[in-house]
PDB file of N, CA and C in Angstrom:
ATOM      1  N   UNK A   1     -14.366  35.024  14.075  1.00  0.00           N
ATOM      2  CA  UNK A   1     -13.661  35.896  15.001  1.00  0.00           C
ATOM      3  C   UNK A   1     -13.147  35.062  16.178  1.00  0.00           C
ATOM      4  N   UNK A   2     -11.932  35.321  16.588  1.00  0.00           N
ATOM      5  CA  UNK A   2     -11.321  34.595  17.699  1.00  0.00           C
ATOM      6  C   UNK A   2     -11.965  35.002  19.020  1.00  0.00           C
ATOM      7  N   UNK A   3     -12.123  34.024  19.891  1.00  0.00           N
ATOM      8  CA  UNK A   3     -12.646  34.271  21.235  1.00  0.00           C
ATOM      9  C   UNK A   3     -11.503  34.143  22.234  1.00  0.00           C
ATOM     10  N   UNK A   4     -11.575  34.902  23.298  1.00  0.00           N
ATOM     11  CA  UNK A   4     -10.583  34.879  24.365  1.00  0.00           C
ATOM     12  C   UNK A   4     -11.282  34.443  25.650  1.00  0.00           C
ATOM     13  N   UNK A   5     -10.582  33.626  26.429  1.00  0.00           N
ATOM     14  CA  UNK A   5     -11.167  33.076  27.648  1.00  0.00           C
ATOM     15  C   UNK A   5     -10.263  33.340  28.844  1.00  0.00           C
ATOM     16  N   UNK A   6     -10.896  33.678  29.963  1.00  0.00           N
ATOM     17  CA  UNK A   6     -10.165  33.942  31.197  1.00  0.00           C
ATOM     18  C   UNK A   6     -10.891  33.247  32.350  1.00  0.00           C
ATOM     19  N   UNK A   7     -10.117  32.549  33.174  1.00  0.00           N
ATOM     20  CA  UNK A   7     -10.664  31.936  34.382  1.00  0.00           C
ATOM     21  C   UNK A   7     -10.347  32.846  35.565  1.00  0.00           C
ATOM     22  N   UNK A   8     -11.343  33.068  36.403  1.00  0.00           N
ATOM     23  CA  UNK A   8     -11.168  33.889  37.597  1.00  0.00           C
ATOM     24  C   UNK A   8     -11.525  33.035  38.806  1.00  0.00           C
ATOM     25  N   UNK A   9     -10.611  32.969  39.777  1.00  0.00           N
ATOM     26  CA  UNK A   9     -10.859  32.191  40.988  1.00  0.00           C
ATOM     27  C   UNK A   9     -11.479  33.083  42.060  1.00  0.00           C
ATOM     28  N   UNK A  10     -12.334  32.465  42.869  1.00  0.00           N
ATOM     29  CA  UNK A  10     -13.030  33.194  43.927  1.00  0.00           C
ATOM     30  C   UNK A  10     -12.891  32.463  45.251  1.00  0.00           C
ATOM     31  N   UNK A  11     -12.620  33.226  46.302  1.00  0.00           N
ATOM     32  CA  UNK A  11     -12.621  32.713  47.666  1.00  0.00           C
ATOM     33  C   UNK A  11     -13.978  33.074  48.250  1.00  0.00           C
ATOM     34  N   UNK A  12     -14.704  32.082  48.732  1.00  0.00           N
ATOM     35  CA  UNK A  12     -16.071  32.298  49.196  1.00  0.00           C
ATOM     36  C   UNK A  12     -16.221  31.780  50.621  1.00  0.00           C
ATOM     37  N   UNK A  13     -16.853  32.584  51.470  1.00  0.00           N
ATOM     38  CA  UNK A  13     -17.220  32.150  52.818  1.00  0.00           C
ATOM     39  C   UNK A  13     -18.706  32.453  52.988  1.00  0.00           C
ATOM     40  N   UNK A  14     -19.521  31.414  52.950  1.00  0.00           N
ATOM     41  CA  UNK A  14     -20.966  31.616  53.057  1.00  0.00           C
ATOM     42  C   UNK A  14     -21.365  32.082  54.451  1.00  0.00           C
ATOM     43  N   UNK A  15     -20.647  31.640  55.472  1.00  0.00           N
ATOM     44  CA  UNK A  15     -20.979  32.035  56.839  1.00  0.00           C
ATOM     45  C   UNK A  15     -20.806  33.541  57.028  1.00  0.00           C
ATOM     46  N   UNK A  16     -19.734  34.103  56.468  1.00  0.00           N
ATOM     47  CA  UNK A  16     -19.487  35.540  56.590  1.00  0.00           C
ATOM     48  C   UNK A  16     -20.098  36.327  55.433  1.00  0.00           C
ATOM     49  N   UNK A  17     -20.624  35.622  54.436  1.00  0.00           N
ATOM     50  CA  UNK A  17     -21.255  36.283  53.298  1.00  0.00           C
ATOM     51  C   UNK A  17     -20.272  37.008  52.398  1.00  0.00           C
ATOM     52  N   UNK A  18     -19.070  36.440  52.248  1.00  0.00           N
ATOM     53  CA  UNK A  18     -18.061  37.102  51.416  1.00  0.00           C
ATOM     54  C   UNK A  18     -17.735  36.281  50.171  1.00  0.00           C
ATOM     55  N   UNK A  19     -17.403  36.979  49.132  1.00  0.00           N
ATOM     56  CA  UNK A  19     -16.921  36.384  47.881  1.00  0.00           C
ATOM     57  C   UNK A  19     -15.891  37.348  47.310  1.00  0.00           C
ATOM     58  N   UNK A  20     -14.638  36.887  47.242  1.00  0.00           N
ATOM     59  CA  UNK A  20     -13.542  37.751  46.810  1.00  0.00           C
ATOM     60  C   UNK A  20     -12.855  37.123  45.605  1.00  0.00           C
ATOM     61  N   UNK A  21     -12.724  37.909  44.522  1.00  0.00           N
ATOM     62  CA  UNK A  21     -11.978  37.385  43.376  1.00  0.00           C
ATOM     63  C   UNK A  21     -10.494  37.404  43.718  1.00  0.00           C
ATOM     64  N   UNK A  22      -9.813  36.315  43.339  1.00  0.00           N
ATOM     65  CA  UNK A  22      -8.410  36.172  43.724  1.00  0.00           C
ATOM     66  C   UNK A  22      -7.475  36.387  42.542  1.00  0.00           C
ATOM     67  N   UNK A  23      -7.503  35.484  41.582  1.00  0.00           N
ATOM     68  CA  UNK A  23      -6.552  35.545  40.475  1.00  0.00           C
ATOM     69  C   UNK A  23      -7.238  35.312  39.139  1.00  0.00           C
ATOM     70  N   UNK A  24      -6.569  35.770  38.087  1.00  0.00           N
ATOM     71  CA  UNK A  24      -7.056  35.592  36.717  1.00  0.00           C
ATOM     72  C   UNK A  24      -6.051  34.757  35.942  1.00  0.00           C
ATOM     73  N   UNK A  25      -6.574  33.839  35.131  1.00  0.00           N
ATOM     74  CA  UNK A  25      -5.732  32.960  34.323  1.00  0.00           C
ATOM     75  C   UNK A  25      -6.276  32.927  32.901  1.00  0.00           C
ATOM     76  N   UNK A  26      -5.407  33.155  31.948  1.00  0.00           N
ATOM     77  CA  UNK A  26      -5.818  33.075  30.547  1.00  0.00           C
ATOM     78  C   UNK A  26      -5.953  31.608  30.153  1.00  0.00           C
ATOM     79  N   UNK A  27      -7.034  31.295  29.473  1.00  0.00           N
ATOM     80  CA  UNK A  27      -7.282  29.944  28.967  1.00  0.00           C
ATOM     81  C   UNK A  27      -7.037  29.988  27.466  1.00  0.00           C
ATOM     82  N   UNK A  28      -6.071  29.224  26.999  1.00  0.00           N
ATOM     83  CA  UNK A  28      -5.692  29.296  25.585  1.00  0.00           C
ATOM     84  C   UNK A  28      -6.631  28.505  24.678  1.00  0.00           C
ATOM     85  N   UNK A  29      -7.207  27.418  25.182  1.00  0.00           N
ATOM     86  CA  UNK A  29      -8.158  26.654  24.371  1.00  0.00           C
ATOM     87  C   UNK A  29      -9.172  25.995  25.292  1.00  0.00           C
ATOM     88  N   UNK A  30     -10.312  25.632  24.726  1.00  0.00           N
ATOM     89  CA  UNK A  30     -11.379  25.058  25.533  1.00  0.00           C
ATOM     90  C   UNK A  30     -11.296  23.541  25.651  1.00  0.00           C
ATOM     91  N   UNK A  31     -10.319  22.933  24.974  1.00  0.00           N
ATOM     92  CA  UNK A  31     -10.151  21.491  25.099  1.00  0.00           C
ATOM     93  C   UNK A  31      -9.798  21.163  26.540  1.00  0.00           C
ATOM     94  N   UNK A  32     -10.433  20.167  27.066  1.00  0.00           N
ATOM     95  CA  UNK A  32     -10.208  19.733  28.446  1.00  0.00           C
ATOM     96  C   UNK A  32     -10.334  20.903  29.421  1.00  0.00           C
ATOM     97  N   UNK A  33     -11.354  21.709  29.219  1.00  0.00           N
ATOM     98  CA  UNK A  33     -11.557  22.897  30.061  1.00  0.00           C
ATOM     99  C   UNK A  33     -11.680  22.522  31.533  1.00  0.00           C
ATOM    100  N   UNK A  34     -12.458  21.493  31.834  1.00  0.00           N
ATOM    101  CA  UNK A  34     -12.639  21.112  33.239  1.00  0.00           C
ATOM    102  C   UNK A  34     -11.304  20.779  33.897  1.00  0.00           C
ATOM    103  N   UNK A  35     -10.461  20.039  33.206  1.00  0.00           N
ATOM    104  CA  UNK A  35      -9.162  19.662  33.768  1.00  0.00           C
ATOM    105  C   UNK A  35      -8.282  20.888  34.008  1.00  0.00           C
ATOM    106  N   UNK A  36      -8.311  21.838  33.075  1.00  0.00           N
ATOM    107  CA  UNK A  36      -7.536  23.074  33.245  1.00  0.00           C
ATOM    108  C   UNK A  36      -8.029  23.857  34.462  1.00  0.00           C
ATOM    109  N   UNK A  37      -9.350  23.982  34.559  1.00  0.00           N
ATOM    110  CA  UNK A  37      -9.943  24.755  35.651  1.00  0.00           C
ATOM    111  C   UNK A  37      -9.718  24.057  36.991  1.00  0.00           C
ATOM    112  N   UNK A  38      -9.769  22.736  36.997  1.00  0.00           N
ATOM    113  CA  UNK A  38      -9.537  21.993  38.237  1.00  0.00           C
ATOM    114  C   UNK A  38      -8.125  22.249  38.772  1.00  0.00           C
ATOM    115  N   UNK A  39      -7.138  22.302  37.883  1.00  0.00           N
ATOM    116  CA  UNK A  39      -5.760  22.601  38.298  1.00  0.00           C
ATOM    117  C   UNK A  39      -5.651  24.023  38.855  1.00  0.00           C
ATOM    118  N   UNK A  40      -6.360  24.950  38.234  1.00  0.00           N
ATOM    119  CA  UNK A  40      -6.369  26.339  38.697  1.00  0.00           C
ATOM    120  C   UNK A  40      -7.004  26.424  40.082  1.00  0.00           C
ATOM    121  N   UNK A  41      -8.127  25.728  40.270  1.00  0.00           N
ATOM    122  CA  UNK A  41      -8.806  25.728  41.571  1.00  0.00           C
ATOM    123  C   UNK A  41      -7.898  25.154  42.651  1.00  0.00           C
ATOM    124  N   UNK A  42      -7.181  24.096  42.327  1.00  0.00           N
ATOM    125  CA  UNK A  42      -6.249  23.487  43.282  1.00  0.00           C
ATOM    126  C   UNK A  42      -5.131  24.461  43.653  1.00  0.00           C
ATOM    127  N   UNK A  43      -4.577  25.140  42.670  1.00  0.00           N
ATOM    128  CA  UNK A  43      -3.479  26.084  42.914  1.00  0.00           C
ATOM    129  C   UNK A  43      -3.900  27.217  43.852  1.00  0.00           C
ATOM    130  N   UNK A  44      -5.137  27.698  43.687  1.00  0.00           N
ATOM    131  CA  UNK A  44      -5.622  28.820  44.502  1.00  0.00           C
ATOM    132  C   UNK A  44      -6.480  28.373  45.686  1.00  0.00           C
ATOM    133  N   UNK A  45      -6.750  27.083  45.796  1.00  0.00           N
ATOM    134  CA  UNK A  45      -7.692  26.540  46.779  1.00  0.00           C
ATOM    135  C   UNK A  45      -8.997  27.339  46.683  1.00  0.00           C
ATOM    136  N   UNK A  46      -9.544  27.357  45.479  1.00  0.00           N
ATOM    137  CA  UNK A  46     -10.719  28.167  45.172  1.00  0.00           C
ATOM    138  C   UNK A  46     -11.960  27.293  44.994  1.00  0.00           C
ATOM    139  N   UNK A  47     -13.009  27.551  45.770  1.00  0.00           N
ATOM    140  CA  UNK A  47     -14.227  26.765  45.623  1.00  0.00           C
ATOM    141  C   UNK A  47     -15.042  27.119  44.378  1.00  0.00           C
ATOM    142  N   UNK A  48     -14.809  28.296  43.829  1.00  0.00           N
ATOM    143  CA  UNK A  48     -15.531  28.715  42.621  1.00  0.00           C
ATOM    144  C   UNK A  48     -14.544  29.278  41.611  1.00  0.00           C
ATOM    145  N   UNK A  49     -14.699  28.828  40.366  1.00  0.00           N
ATOM    146  CA  UNK A  49     -13.919  29.362  39.254  1.00  0.00           C
ATOM    147  C   UNK A  49     -14.908  29.702  38.148  1.00  0.00           C
ATOM    148  N   UNK A  50     -14.881  30.952  37.718  1.00  0.00           N
ATOM    149  CA  UNK A  50     -15.740  31.388  36.617  1.00  0.00           C
ATOM    150  C   UNK A  50     -14.876  31.602  35.389  1.00  0.00           C
ATOM    151  N   UNK A  51     -15.384  31.162  34.243  1.00  0.00           N
ATOM    152  CA  UNK A  51     -14.683  31.349  32.976  1.00  0.00           C
ATOM    153  C   UNK A  51     -15.468  32.375  32.165  1.00  0.00           C
ATOM    154  N   UNK A  52     -14.761  33.415  31.745  1.00  0.00           N
ATOM    155  CA  UNK A  52     -15.372  34.487  30.971  1.00  0.00           C
ATOM    156  C   UNK A  52     -14.893  34.430  29.529  1.00  0.00           C
ATOM    157  N   UNK A  53     -15.756  34.886  28.619  1.00  0.00           N
ATOM    158  CA  UNK A  53     -15.467  34.880  27.182  1.00  0.00           C
ATOM    159  C   UNK A  53     -15.546  36.313  26.656  1.00  0.00           C
ATOM    160  N   UNK A  54     -14.624  36.644  25.755  1.00  0.00           N
ATOM    161  CA  UNK A  54     -14.620  37.979  25.165  1.00  0.00           C
ATOM    162  C   UNK A  54     -14.157  37.910  23.713  1.00  0.00           C
ATOM    163  N   UNK A  55     -14.563  38.889  22.942  1.00  0.00           N
ATOM    164  CA  UNK A  55     -14.094  39.008  21.559  1.00  0.00           C
ATOM    165  C   UNK A  55     -12.764  39.749  21.496  1.00  0.00           C
ATOM    166  N   UNK A  56     -12.329  40.290  22.627  1.00  0.00           N
ATOM    167  CA  UNK A  56     -11.135  41.132  22.657  1.00  0.00           C
ATOM    168  C   UNK A  56     -10.091  40.576  23.623  1.00  0.00           C
ATOM    169  N   UNK A  57      -8.830  40.700  23.278  1.00  0.00           N
ATOM    170  CA  UNK A  57      -7.746  40.207  24.136  1.00  0.00           C
ATOM    171  C   UNK A  57      -7.629  41.005  25.432  1.00  0.00           C
ATOM    172  N   UNK A  58      -8.244  42.168  25.470  1.00  0.00           N
ATOM    173  CA  UNK A  58      -8.256  42.983  26.688  1.00  0.00           C
ATOM    174  C   UNK A  58      -9.404  42.574  27.619  1.00  0.00           C
ATOM    175  N   UNK A  59     -10.211  41.627  27.170  1.00  0.00           N
ATOM    176  CA  UNK A  59     -11.376  41.120  27.909  1.00  0.00           C
ATOM    177  C   UNK A  59     -12.428  42.195  28.138  1.00  0.00           C
ATOM    178  N   UNK A  60     -12.457  43.143  27.212  1.00  0.00           N
ATOM    179  CA  UNK A  60     -13.495  44.158  27.213  1.00  0.00           C
ATOM    180  C   UNK A  60     -14.833  43.473  26.957  1.00  0.00           C
ATOM    181  N   UNK A  61     -15.866  43.886  27.652  1.00  0.00           N
ATOM    182  CA  UNK A  61     -17.209  43.329  27.487  1.00  0.00           C
ATOM    183  C   UNK A  61     -17.243  41.811  27.669  1.00  0.00           C
ATOM    184  N   UNK A  62     -16.432  41.296  28.573  1.00  0.00           N
ATOM    185  CA  UNK A  62     -16.402  39.851  28.829  1.00  0.00           C
ATOM    186  C   UNK A  62     -17.733  39.400  29.424  1.00  0.00           C
ATOM    187  N   UNK A  63     -18.155  38.215  29.009  1.00  0.00           N
ATOM    188  CA  UNK A  63     -19.406  37.629  29.498  1.00  0.00           C
ATOM    189  C   UNK A  63     -19.100  36.280  30.126  1.00  0.00           C
ATOM    190  N   UNK A  64     -19.896  35.933  31.120  1.00  0.00           N
ATOM    191  CA  UNK A  64     -19.709  34.644  31.781  1.00  0.00           C
ATOM    192  C   UNK A  64     -19.956  33.522  30.780  1.00  0.00           C
ATOM    193  N   UNK A  65     -18.975  32.646  30.640  1.00  0.00           N
ATOM    194  CA  UNK A  65     -19.077  31.496  29.742  1.00  0.00           C
ATOM    195  C   UNK A  65     -19.583  30.281  30.518  1.00  0.00           C
ATOM    196  N   UNK A  66     -18.971  30.013  31.672  1.00  0.00           N
ATOM    197  CA  UNK A  66     -19.405  28.913  32.536  1.00  0.00           C
ATOM    198  C   UNK A  66     -18.823  29.099  33.931  1.00  0.00           C
ATOM    199  N   UNK A  67     -19.369  28.354  34.871  1.00  0.00           N
ATOM    200  CA  UNK A  67     -18.946  28.448  36.274  1.00  0.00           C
ATOM    201  C   UNK A  67     -18.749  27.032  36.812  1.00  0.00           C
ATOM    202  N   UNK A  68     -17.672  26.842  37.560  1.00  0.00           N
ATOM    203  CA  UNK A  68     -17.374  25.544  38.163  1.00  0.00           C
ATOM    204  C   UNK A  68     -17.341  25.695  39.678  1.00  0.00           C
ATOM    205  N   UNK A  69     -17.877  24.693  40.381  1.00  0.00           N
ATOM    206  CA  UNK A  69     -17.838  24.670  41.845  1.00  0.00           C
ATOM    207  C   UNK A  69     -17.010  23.477  42.294  1.00  0.00           C
ATOM    208  N   UNK A  70     -16.177  23.709  43.291  1.00  0.00           N
ATOM    209  CA  UNK A  70     -15.326  22.671  43.856  1.00  0.00           C
ATOM    210  C   UNK A  70     -15.575  22.623  45.365  1.00  0.00           C
ATOM    211  N   UNK A  71     -16.525  21.796  45.798  1.00  0.00           N
ATOM    212  CA  UNK A  71     -16.885  21.735  47.226  1.00  0.00           C
ATOM    213  C   UNK A  71     -15.716  21.377  48.138  1.00  0.00           C
ATOM    214  N   UNK A  72     -14.734  20.654  47.607  1.00  0.00           N
ATOM    215  CA  UNK A  72     -13.595  20.256  48.440  1.00  0.00           C
ATOM    216  C   UNK A  72     -12.763  21.455  48.897  1.00  0.00           C
ATOM    217  N   UNK A  73     -12.951  22.624  48.266  1.00  0.00           N
ATOM    218  CA  UNK A  73     -12.194  23.817  48.647  1.00  0.00           C
ATOM    219  C   UNK A  73     -13.060  24.862  49.356  1.00  0.00           C
ATOM    220  N   UNK A  74     -14.290  24.474  49.722  1.00  0.00           N
ATOM    221  CA  UNK A  74     -15.173  25.417  50.403  1.00  0.00           C
ATOM    222  C   UNK A  74     -14.644  25.748  51.795  1.00  0.00           C
ATOM    223  N   UNK A  75     -14.975  26.928  52.252  1.00  0.00           N
ATOM    224  CA  UNK A  75     -14.575  27.398  53.578  1.00  0.00           C
ATOM    225  C   UNK A  75     -15.152  26.465  54.646  1.00  0.00           C
ATOM    226  N   UNK A  76     -14.348  26.119  55.615  1.00  0.00           N
ATOM    227  CA  UNK A  76     -14.786  25.223  56.683  1.00  0.00           C
ATOM    228  C   UNK A  76     -14.934  25.955  58.017  1.00  0.00           C
ATOM    229  N   UNK A  77     -15.003  27.281  57.982  1.00  0.00           N
ATOM    230  CA  UNK A  77     -15.042  28.034  59.238  1.00  0.00           C
ATOM    231  C   UNK A  77     -16.347  27.816  60.001  1.00  0.00           C
ATOM    232  N   UNK A  78     -17.399  27.401  59.338  1.00  0.00           N
ATOM    233  CA  UNK A  78     -18.679  27.182  60.007  1.00  0.00           C
ATOM    234  C   UNK A  78     -18.859  25.765  60.512  1.00  0.00           C
ATOM    235  N   UNK A  79     -17.851  24.929  60.301  1.00  0.00           N
ATOM    236  CA  UNK A  79     -17.981  23.514  60.690  1.00  0.00           C
ATOM    237  C   UNK A  79     -17.295  23.230  61.987  1.00  0.00           C
TER     238      UNK A  79
END
């Protein structure tokens, strides 16, 4: 059965205790996943990108596949 993957970017501010989902991106294949996700994080300036997996193209019952953190895009409001 084919699997479908979606990356979701998150804007996070630990000082204010907020985490907001920003954008969703369809991932067509898992080859070079880190490189794909890194480009997505750069585009959205997102410190966290979660990749979800589903058996359905509608992403029904999607489950977390993996999570990436990019400290270079973390909120600097507390510094």
